[in-house]
Structures are given as structure tokens and as C-alpha cells.
């Protein structure tokens, strides 16, 4: 069976640039852990931020969400927003408790 | 009922009743079938010709999946691709549940690292594993590109490299848990170091999440080798890339999850 692949755009350079970006972010992640005397809150925010950026890059470029329709993207984003919402509520709850114990 | 059980044919009255029930069921199925086919999006309706009663004169509606008209919502995404995404979303929510449970246990603990347990999980070694998975992601995408461009040899090569990355990752995890390659790494594994499943929240969540991810790597590796074998057989020639794309989706998802697991389990300090 032959398939019309003319609508598929292959950009090898883009893939390698993304690979490089992922590699650099991984090196930064491992590096930032060994920075002496770094503030713990700052460290955790930086790590989580970089991990989320990496995950989004993989989903967007390697899993070809960039080529999918808006409906597919929104559907996936809506489902994936739920655990983040839950985590945000839990973190807010934790900070709230911390505030009260320190008063 | 007994006459049925003994295999004897039912009596005339029973047979008549049975045929009435069968006729009603058939009509009901036909009615719902019609309803579903009328309501369903265009892609499903394309198949109507092969399923409904007009099959004889509607053969021109039967198209291969890749020649179906673009859907209003999903564009040219194949049904397999949508199915894979639904599966991956459910899988992602499972991982999210595990990671959130880990976060609750860790955030609410008085003491996270129990005495007798290793202080950390060996970040440098695991960073190597992370690098391996990132490499395998890019080789997978190269295999996809080669399949789209109908370059079977190159696709097979990239798929085999990706599969080998998966095997290496599994070997790395065996080393990390059991010290299988202790001769090379001079480390006898986390179990030998005293991190035992069930002894602490830290150990249990660690093994649960990393082993669940390891099972995904195992599945993905088998999946990739099967795809490599099918590529070798010439199943994906002429730009028939759909199956390779699905395999790629799964493999990139495994990489994506590892990126998050690596950060939350290994990197965030006690």
C-alpha cells in the first residue's frame, strides 16, 4: 500500500536541535543540584520547571503535537491539567499548614 | 433449560419464541446501528458501506485509513493514533497518581531517609540513563523520518539502535537495583545498600515508580524490536508509517515520564 506522505514534514535539523536542548537542560538539572549553598525552594522550583519544560518539548516536537489539530492538543492538555490542578491544591494546602505552624 | 443442556433441539413452541426474540434483537441492533452511524463523525460513516445493507453498491466508500477525508476535529490523525493518545493519557494519569502519592508521603514525613538506607540514589549513574533515553528518543524520531521517506534500511538501523538503548536502560536498572554489573560499576545495588521495598515510604515509592516505569521500558523495547522485525519484512514500505508513528508515541512517552521521575525521585534533595 502506498501512502501519500506529502503532508508530513520531516525536519531533521529541528529534531537534532531539540535533542541538544534536552541534553543541555539535563546537564543544567544535574549541575544545579551540586551548586553549593543554593536556596532549597529555588532549587526545587528550578528543577521542576526544567523538567516540565523538557516534558513539554518532548510532547510538542517528538510526539508531533505541533502537527496535530487544536482539538487534539486541547483535549490532551485538558486531561493533563487535572493532576497538576490536584498537585497545586495539595501544595497550597501544605504551604497553608506550614504558615500556621510557624505562627 | 435441561433440554438445551443435553443438546436436544428445542420443541416447536420454544423454537418459535426463540426466533421472535432473535428477530427483535436483530431489529434493535439494526436500529441502534443506524442511529450510531448517523450520529457518528464522518470517518466512521465512511465505513457504513461495508457494514450496512447497501454494501453491494457502496464499494467506492471503502477507503484505506490514510485516504479518509480530513476530520473536522482530529484532522488527518489516524484512529490508531487517537487510540494511542487515549491510552497514553490514562497511563499518564496512573503515573501522576503514583507521583502525587509520593509527594504526599514525602511532604508529610517527619523523617524521609531512614537510618541504614543510602543517602542518595547515585545521581550521576541515573543521569547517564536519562541521557540514554533522550538519545533513544532522537533515534526513534529518525526511524520515523526514514520510514516516512520510504528508506527501509535506514529505518531498520535506527529502530535497532533505539531498541538497544532500551536494552541498555534495562541493564542499567538491573545494575541499580541488584548490582548485576557490579564488576563494572563497583556498586552492589540499592538493595545491597539497604533500600528494601516495604521497609520505608521512601524505598516503597522508589521501587514502585521506577519499576513501573521499567516495565514500560521493557514493553517499549519489545514493541520496538517487533516493529524492527516488521520493517525488515517490508511491512512499512511505500511510506506506510502509521505503526512506526504509534510506536514512537509510546517510546517518547516513556522518555517523557522518565524525565519527570528523574527529577522528582532522584534530583530533589532531602
GROMACS .gro file of C-alpha atoms in nm:
model
  373
    1UNK     CA    1   0.000   0.000   0.000
    2UNK     CA    2   0.140   0.336  -0.090
    3UNK     CA    3   0.057   0.633   0.121
    4UNK     CA    4   0.061   0.999   0.036
    5UNK     CA    5   0.324   1.138   0.270
    6UNK     CA    6   0.344   1.479   0.111
    7UNK     CA    7   0.160   1.639   0.402
    8UNK     CA    8   0.418   1.508   0.652
    9UNK     CA    9   0.702   1.749   0.709
   10UNK     CA   10   1.027   1.595   0.823
   11UNK     CA   11   1.272   1.842   0.967
   12UNK     CA   12   1.578   1.651   1.083
   13UNK     CA   13   1.761   1.965   1.190
   14UNK     CA   14   1.477   2.052   1.426
   15UNK     CA   15   1.496   1.705   1.584
   16UNK     CA   16   1.869   1.738   1.649
   17UNK     CA   17   1.828   2.089   1.790
   18UNK     CA   18   1.561   1.955   2.029
   19UNK     CA   19   1.793   1.669   2.127
   20UNK     CA   20   2.069   1.922   2.203
   21UNK     CA   21   1.827   2.133   2.405
   22UNK     CA   22   1.717   1.829   2.608
   23UNK     CA   23   2.079   1.735   2.668
   24UNK     CA   24   2.171   2.086   2.785
   25UNK     CA   25   1.868   2.101   3.016
   26UNK     CA   26   1.962   1.761   3.166
   27UNK     CA   27   2.319   1.882   3.229
   28UNK     CA   28   2.180   2.200   3.388
   29UNK     CA   29   1.944   1.996   3.607
   30UNK     CA   30   2.220   1.772   3.736
   31UNK     CA   31   2.455   2.070   3.769
   32UNK     CA   32   2.217   2.285   3.970
   33UNK     CA   33   2.185   2.012   4.238
   34UNK     CA   34   2.558   2.040   4.311
   35UNK     CA   35   2.564   2.420   4.341
   36UNK     CA   36   2.685   2.480   4.698
   37UNK     CA   37   2.459   2.677   4.931
   38UNK     CA   38   2.168   2.716   4.690
   39UNK     CA   39   1.831   2.802   4.841
   40UNK     CA   40   1.621   2.484   4.863
   41UNK     CA   41   1.299   2.645   4.741
   42UNK     CA   42   1.481   2.798   4.444
   43UNK     CA   43   1.648   2.465   4.367
   44UNK     CA   44   1.322   2.270   4.371
   45UNK     CA   45   1.142   2.531   4.158
   46UNK     CA   46   1.426   2.531   3.905
   47UNK     CA   47   1.432   2.150   3.887
   48UNK     CA   48   1.055   2.115   3.848
   49UNK     CA   49   1.043   2.400   3.596
   50UNK     CA   50   1.319   2.250   3.382
   51UNK     CA   51   1.158   1.902   3.398
   52UNK     CA   52   0.824   2.039   3.284
   53UNK     CA   53   0.989   2.233   3.001
   54UNK     CA   54   1.167   1.914   2.891
   55UNK     CA   55   0.847   1.709   2.907
   56UNK     CA   56   0.657   1.970   2.705
   57UNK     CA   57   0.937   1.986   2.445
   58UNK     CA   58   0.926   1.607   2.402
   59UNK     CA   59   0.546   1.607   2.366
   60UNK     CA   60   0.542   1.905   2.130
   61UNK     CA   61   0.825   1.813   1.891
   62UNK     CA   62   0.889   1.439   1.924
   63UNK     CA   63   0.527   1.331   1.977
   64UNK     CA   64   0.428   1.570   1.697
   65UNK     CA   65   0.168   1.766   1.888
   66UNK     CA   66   0.291   2.056   1.675
   67UNK     CA   67   0.137   1.879   1.373
   68UNK     CA   68  -0.191   1.784   1.543
   69UNK     CA   69  -0.512   1.981   1.534
   70UNK     CA   70  -0.609   2.226   1.804
   71UNK     CA   71  -0.883   1.990   1.925
   72UNK     CA   72  -0.638   1.707   1.992
   73UNK     CA   73  -0.395   1.941   2.167
   74UNK     CA   74  -0.667   2.094   2.382
   75UNK     CA   75  -0.810   1.754   2.471
   76UNK     CA   76  -0.470   1.628   2.585
   77UNK     CA   77  -0.396   1.949   2.772
   78UNK     CA   78  -0.734   1.939   2.946
   79UNK     CA   79  -0.677   1.583   3.073
   80UNK     CA   80  -0.319   1.654   3.180
   81UNK     CA   81  -0.429   1.972   3.360
   82UNK     CA   82  -0.622   1.763   3.614
   83UNK     CA   83  -0.325   1.609   3.802
   84UNK     CA   84  -0.148   1.945   3.800
   85UNK     CA   85  -0.457   2.109   3.949
   86UNK     CA   86  -0.467   1.839   4.216
   87UNK     CA   87  -0.096   1.884   4.287
   88UNK     CA   88  -0.141   2.262   4.307
   89UNK     CA   89  -0.421   2.224   4.563
   90UNK     CA   90  -0.206   1.985   4.769
   91UNK     CA   91   0.092   2.220   4.758
   92UNK     CA   92  -0.128   2.514   4.861
   93UNK     CA   93  -0.262   2.303   5.146
   94UNK     CA   94   0.091   2.216   5.255
   95UNK     CA   95   0.203   2.580   5.248
   96UNK     CA   96  -0.107   2.681   5.443
   97UNK     CA   97  -0.026   2.430   5.719
   98UNK     CA   98   0.337   2.542   5.722
   99UNK     CA   99   0.222   2.902   5.768
  100UNK     CA  100   0.002   2.811   6.065
  101UNK     CA  101   0.266   2.602   6.240
  102UNK     CA  102   0.515   2.885   6.211
  103UNK     CA  103   0.279   3.146   6.356
  104UNK     CA  104  -3.320  -2.539   3.004
  105UNK     CA  105  -3.239  -2.903   3.057
  106UNK     CA  106  -3.330  -2.995   2.703
  107UNK     CA  107  -3.075  -2.729   2.588
  108UNK     CA  108  -2.812  -2.864   2.818
  109UNK     CA  109  -2.849  -3.215   2.680
  110UNK     CA  110  -2.809  -3.084   2.328
  111UNK     CA  111  -3.155  -3.188   2.212
  112UNK     CA  112  -3.330  -2.950   1.972
  113UNK     CA  113  -3.590  -2.726   2.142
  114UNK     CA  114  -3.960  -2.805   2.098
  115UNK     CA  115  -4.162  -2.622   1.832
  116UNK     CA  116  -4.308  -2.357   2.067
  117UNK     CA  117  -3.968  -2.279   2.212
  118UNK     CA  118  -3.812  -2.252   1.868
  119UNK     CA  119  -4.086  -2.014   1.752
  120UNK     CA  120  -4.039  -1.794   2.060
  121UNK     CA  121  -3.665  -1.802   2.012
  122UNK     CA  122  -3.692  -1.690   1.651
  123UNK     CA  123  -3.918  -1.399   1.759
  124UNK     CA  124  -3.661  -1.290   2.016
  125UNK     CA  125  -3.385  -1.322   1.759
  126UNK     CA  126  -3.579  -1.115   1.508
  127UNK     CA  127  -3.647  -0.842   1.766
  128UNK     CA  128  -3.280  -0.837   1.869
  129UNK     CA  129  -3.176  -0.808   1.507
  130UNK     CA  130  -3.412  -0.514   1.453
  131UNK     CA  131  -3.288  -0.344   1.771
  132UNK     CA  132  -2.925  -0.384   1.667
  133UNK     CA  133  -3.008  -0.251   1.321
  134UNK     CA  134  -3.189   0.049   1.472
  135UNK     CA  135  -2.903   0.135   1.708
  136UNK     CA  136  -2.657   0.073   1.430
  137UNK     CA  137  -2.841   0.324   1.213
  138UNK     CA  138  -2.857   0.575   1.499
  139UNK     CA  139  -2.488   0.542   1.576
  140UNK     CA  140  -2.387   0.564   1.213
  141UNK     CA  141  -2.597   0.875   1.157
  142UNK     CA  142  -2.465   1.049   1.466
  143UNK     CA  143  -2.103   0.934   1.437
  144UNK     CA  144  -1.844   1.162   1.274
  145UNK     CA  145  -1.761   1.138   0.908
  146UNK     CA  146  -1.475   0.890   0.946
  147UNK     CA  147  -1.699   0.619   1.089
  148UNK     CA  148  -1.969   0.691   0.834
  149UNK     CA  149  -1.721   0.622   0.557
  150UNK     CA  150  -1.728   0.261   0.672
  151UNK     CA  151  -2.106   0.249   0.650
  152UNK     CA  152  -2.091   0.095   0.307
  153UNK     CA  153  -1.907  -0.210   0.434
  154UNK     CA  154  -2.132  -0.257   0.737
  155UNK     CA  155  -2.483  -0.157   0.631
  156UNK     CA  156  -2.721  -0.323   0.386
  157UNK     CA  157  -2.600  -0.117   0.087
  158UNK     CA  158  -2.263  -0.286   0.079
  159UNK     CA  159  -2.310  -0.410  -0.275
  160UNK     CA  160  -2.338  -0.070  -0.443
  161UNK     CA  161  -2.130   0.136  -0.199
  162UNK     CA  162  -1.787  -0.012  -0.256
  163UNK     CA  163  -1.643   0.323  -0.357
  164UNK     CA  164  -1.683   0.441   0.005
  165UNK     CA  165  -1.435   0.184   0.136
  166UNK     CA  166  -1.106   0.366   0.154
  167UNK     CA  167  -0.782   0.276   0.332
  168UNK     CA  168  -0.745   0.466   0.661
  169UNK     CA  169  -0.488   0.708   0.527
  170UNK     CA  170  -0.711   0.821   0.243
  171UNK     CA  171  -1.008   0.909   0.461
  172UNK     CA  172  -1.119   1.270   0.438
  173UNK     CA  173  -0.978   1.506   0.700
  174UNK     CA  174  -1.189   1.510   1.011
  175UNK     CA  175  -1.318   1.839   1.143
  176UNK     CA  176  -1.173   1.775   1.491
  177UNK     CA  177  -0.888   1.532   1.450
  178UNK     CA  178  -0.753   1.630   1.108
  179UNK     CA  179  -0.554   1.355   0.940
  180UNK     CA  180  -0.474   1.173   1.267
  181UNK     CA  181  -0.543   0.801   1.227
  182UNK     CA  182  -0.782   0.622   1.461
  183UNK     CA  183  -0.483   0.426   1.590
  184UNK     CA  184  -0.309   0.748   1.682
  185UNK     CA  185  -0.612   0.876   1.872
  186UNK     CA  186  -0.639   0.539   2.046
  187UNK     CA  187  -0.272   0.551   2.142
  188UNK     CA  188  -0.315   0.901   2.284
  189UNK     CA  189  -0.614   0.793   2.492
  190UNK     CA  190  -0.408   0.502   2.627
  191UNK     CA  191  -0.111   0.729   2.697
  192UNK     CA  192  -0.333   0.977   2.881
  193UNK     CA  193  -0.468   0.701   3.105
  194UNK     CA  194  -0.112   0.584   3.162
  195UNK     CA  195   0.000   0.939   3.237
  196UNK     CA  196  -0.274   0.971   3.499
  197UNK     CA  197  -0.155   0.645   3.660
  198UNK     CA  198   0.197   0.787   3.683
  199UNK     CA  199   0.054   1.115   3.810
  200UNK     CA  200  -0.129   0.924   4.083
  201UNK     CA  201   0.192   0.748   4.188
  202UNK     CA  202   0.396   1.069   4.184
  203UNK     CA  203   0.133   1.263   4.380
  204UNK     CA  204   0.112   0.982   4.639
  205UNK     CA  205   0.493   1.000   4.663
  206UNK     CA  206   0.473   1.376   4.707
  207UNK     CA  207   0.212   1.349   4.984
  208UNK     CA  208   0.415   1.084   5.169
  209UNK     CA  209   0.739   1.274   5.134
  210UNK     CA  210   0.594   1.615   5.215
  211UNK     CA  211   0.416   1.486   5.522
  212UNK     CA  212   0.703   1.279   5.664
  213UNK     CA  213   0.896   1.375   5.976
  214UNK     CA  214   1.195   1.175   5.862
  215UNK     CA  215   1.230   1.075   5.498
  216UNK     CA  216   1.568   0.896   5.487
  217UNK     CA  217   1.557   0.613   5.739
  218UNK     CA  218   1.874   0.501   5.921
  219UNK     CA  219   2.053   0.222   5.736
  220UNK     CA  220   1.933   0.346   5.396
  221UNK     CA  221   2.158   0.506   5.133
  222UNK     CA  222   2.153   0.887   5.149
  223UNK     CA  223   2.105   0.927   4.774
  224UNK     CA  224   2.035   0.711   4.469
  225UNK     CA  225   2.351   0.780   4.268
  226UNK     CA  226   2.259   1.081   4.054
  227UNK     CA  227   2.550   1.051   3.812
  228UNK     CA  228   2.465   0.695   3.711
  229UNK     CA  229   2.097   0.779   3.664
  230UNK     CA  230   2.186   1.092   3.469
  231UNK     CA  231   2.359   0.853   3.229
  232UNK     CA  232   2.037   0.653   3.200
  233UNK     CA  233   1.845   0.975   3.134
  234UNK     CA  234   2.090   1.067   2.860
  235UNK     CA  235   2.041   0.718   2.713
  236UNK     CA  236   1.664   0.763   2.695
  237UNK     CA  237   1.696   1.110   2.537
  238UNK     CA  238   1.931   0.958   2.275
  239UNK     CA  239   1.683   0.677   2.211
  240UNK     CA  240   1.407   0.933   2.162
  241UNK     CA  241   1.601   1.109   1.889
  242UNK     CA  242   1.693   0.778   1.719
  243UNK     CA  243   1.324   0.679   1.730
  244UNK     CA  244   1.227   1.001   1.559
  245UNK     CA  245   1.499   0.936   1.298
  246UNK     CA  246   1.348   0.590   1.236
  247UNK     CA  247   1.010   0.759   1.187
  248UNK     CA  248   1.161   1.008   0.944
  249UNK     CA  249   1.327   0.728   0.747
  250UNK     CA  250   1.000   0.532   0.730
  251UNK     CA  251   0.813   0.837   0.604
  252UNK     CA  252   1.080   0.880   0.339
  253UNK     CA  253   1.050   0.510   0.247
  254UNK     CA  254   1.412   0.436   0.342
  255UNK     CA  255   1.376   0.085   0.486
  256UNK     CA  256   1.744   0.018   0.554
  257UNK     CA  257   1.796   0.336   0.748
  258UNK     CA  258   1.466   0.292   0.937
  259UNK     CA  259   1.568  -0.058   1.042
  260UNK     CA  260   1.908   0.066   1.158
  261UNK     CA  261   1.760   0.348   1.368
  262UNK     CA  262   1.497   0.117   1.516
  263UNK     CA  263   1.764  -0.134   1.620
  264UNK     CA  264   1.971   0.144   1.780
  265UNK     CA  265   1.660   0.260   1.969
  266UNK     CA  266   1.587  -0.095   2.085
  267UNK     CA  267   1.949  -0.135   2.202
  268UNK     CA  268   1.913   0.186   2.404
  269UNK     CA  269   1.608   0.029   2.571
  270UNK     CA  270   1.803  -0.288   2.649
  271UNK     CA  271   2.090  -0.081   2.792
  272UNK     CA  272   1.846   0.115   3.007
  273UNK     CA  273   1.703  -0.211   3.147
  274UNK     CA  274   2.057  -0.337   3.216
  275UNK     CA  275   2.125  -0.007   3.391
  276UNK     CA  276   1.819  -0.050   3.608
  277UNK     CA  277   1.920  -0.408   3.693
  278UNK     CA  278   2.260  -0.271   3.797
  279UNK     CA  279   2.094  -0.001   4.003
  280UNK     CA  280   1.867  -0.243   4.190
  281UNK     CA  281   2.069  -0.563   4.213
  282UNK     CA  282   2.424  -0.469   4.117
  283UNK     CA  283   2.414  -0.710   3.823
  284UNK     CA  284   2.719  -0.543   3.666
  285UNK     CA  285   2.896  -0.466   3.992
  286UNK     CA  286   3.228  -0.565   3.831
  287UNK     CA  287   3.198  -0.264   3.600
  288UNK     CA  288   3.045  -0.004   3.830
  289UNK     CA  289   3.185  -0.107   4.172
  290UNK     CA  290   2.840  -0.076   4.326
  291UNK     CA  291   2.638  -0.371   4.454
  292UNK     CA  292   2.298  -0.216   4.402
  293UNK     CA  293   2.048  -0.028   4.615
  294UNK     CA  294   1.906  -0.346   4.770
  295UNK     CA  295   2.252  -0.440   4.898
  296UNK     CA  296   2.283  -0.083   5.028
  297UNK     CA  297   1.976  -0.140   5.247
  298UNK     CA  298   1.696   0.016   5.041
  299UNK     CA  299   1.435  -0.260   5.079
  300UNK     CA  300   1.084  -0.244   4.933
  301UNK     CA  301   0.835  -0.221   5.217
  302UNK     CA  302   1.081  -0.103   5.481
  303UNK     CA  303   1.005   0.266   5.439
  304UNK     CA  304   0.790   0.502   5.238
  305UNK     CA  305   1.100   0.618   5.056
  306UNK     CA  306   1.200   0.268   4.947
  307UNK     CA  307   0.845   0.158   4.857
  308UNK     CA  308   0.761   0.462   4.643
  309UNK     CA  309   1.104   0.449   4.481
  310UNK     CA  310   1.070   0.087   4.371
  311UNK     CA  311   0.703   0.121   4.279
  312UNK     CA  312   0.755   0.418   4.048
  313UNK     CA  313   1.087   0.320   3.892
  314UNK     CA  314   0.983  -0.043   3.842
  315UNK     CA  315   0.652   0.063   3.687
  316UNK     CA  316   0.849   0.282   3.451
  317UNK     CA  317   1.093  -0.005   3.392
  318UNK     CA  318   0.801  -0.224   3.283
  319UNK     CA  319   0.710   0.045   3.031
  320UNK     CA  320   1.068   0.042   2.901
  321UNK     CA  321   1.051  -0.338   2.872
  322UNK     CA  322   0.720  -0.316   2.683
  323UNK     CA  323   0.856  -0.040   2.461
  324UNK     CA  324   1.174  -0.234   2.385
  325UNK     CA  325   0.977  -0.543   2.281
  326UNK     CA  326   0.744  -0.316   2.080
  327UNK     CA  327   1.040  -0.156   1.901
  328UNK     CA  328   1.204  -0.490   1.819
  329UNK     CA  329   0.873  -0.618   1.680
  330UNK     CA  330   0.847  -0.302   1.469
  331UNK     CA  331   1.209  -0.351   1.355
  332UNK     CA  332   1.131  -0.709   1.253
  333UNK     CA  333   0.822  -0.595   1.062
  334UNK     CA  334   1.026  -0.322   0.894
  335UNK     CA  335   1.278  -0.590   0.797
  336UNK     CA  336   0.991  -0.791   0.647
  337UNK     CA  337   0.896  -0.487   0.442
  338UNK     CA  338   0.560  -0.420   0.605
  339UNK     CA  339   0.616  -0.046   0.620
  340UNK     CA  340   0.720   0.032   0.267
  341UNK     CA  341   0.571   0.296   0.044
  342UNK     CA  342   0.555   0.547   0.328
  343UNK     CA  343   0.322   0.332   0.539
  344UNK     CA  344   0.445   0.496   0.857
  345UNK     CA  345   0.138   0.479   1.085
  346UNK     CA  346   0.256   0.187   1.302
  347UNK     CA  347   0.602   0.338   1.342
  348UNK     CA  348   0.442   0.664   1.448
  349UNK     CA  349   0.235   0.483   1.713
  350UNK     CA  350   0.545   0.302   1.841
  351UNK     CA  351   0.725   0.636   1.850
  352UNK     CA  352   0.443   0.793   2.051
  353UNK     CA  353   0.472   0.518   2.312
  354UNK     CA  354   0.850   0.539   2.329
  355UNK     CA  355   0.860   0.919   2.359
  356UNK     CA  356   0.603   0.892   2.634
  357UNK     CA  357   0.833   0.653   2.823
  358UNK     CA  358   1.111   0.913   2.783
  359UNK     CA  359   0.880   1.194   2.894
  360UNK     CA  360   0.776   1.009   3.209
  361UNK     CA  361   1.138   0.930   3.291
  362UNK     CA  362   1.228   1.300   3.269
  363UNK     CA  363   0.970   1.371   3.542
  364UNK     CA  364   1.058   1.062   3.750
  365UNK     CA  365   1.428   1.151   3.734
  366UNK     CA  366   1.356   1.499   3.866
  367UNK     CA  367   1.106   1.410   4.138
  368UNK     CA  368   1.266   1.089   4.269
  369UNK     CA  369   1.636   1.138   4.211
  370UNK     CA  370   1.719   1.506   4.191
  371UNK     CA  371   1.507   1.678   4.458
  372UNK     CA  372   1.733   1.668   4.766
  373UNK     CA  373   1.620   1.555   5.109
   0.00000   0.00000   0.00000
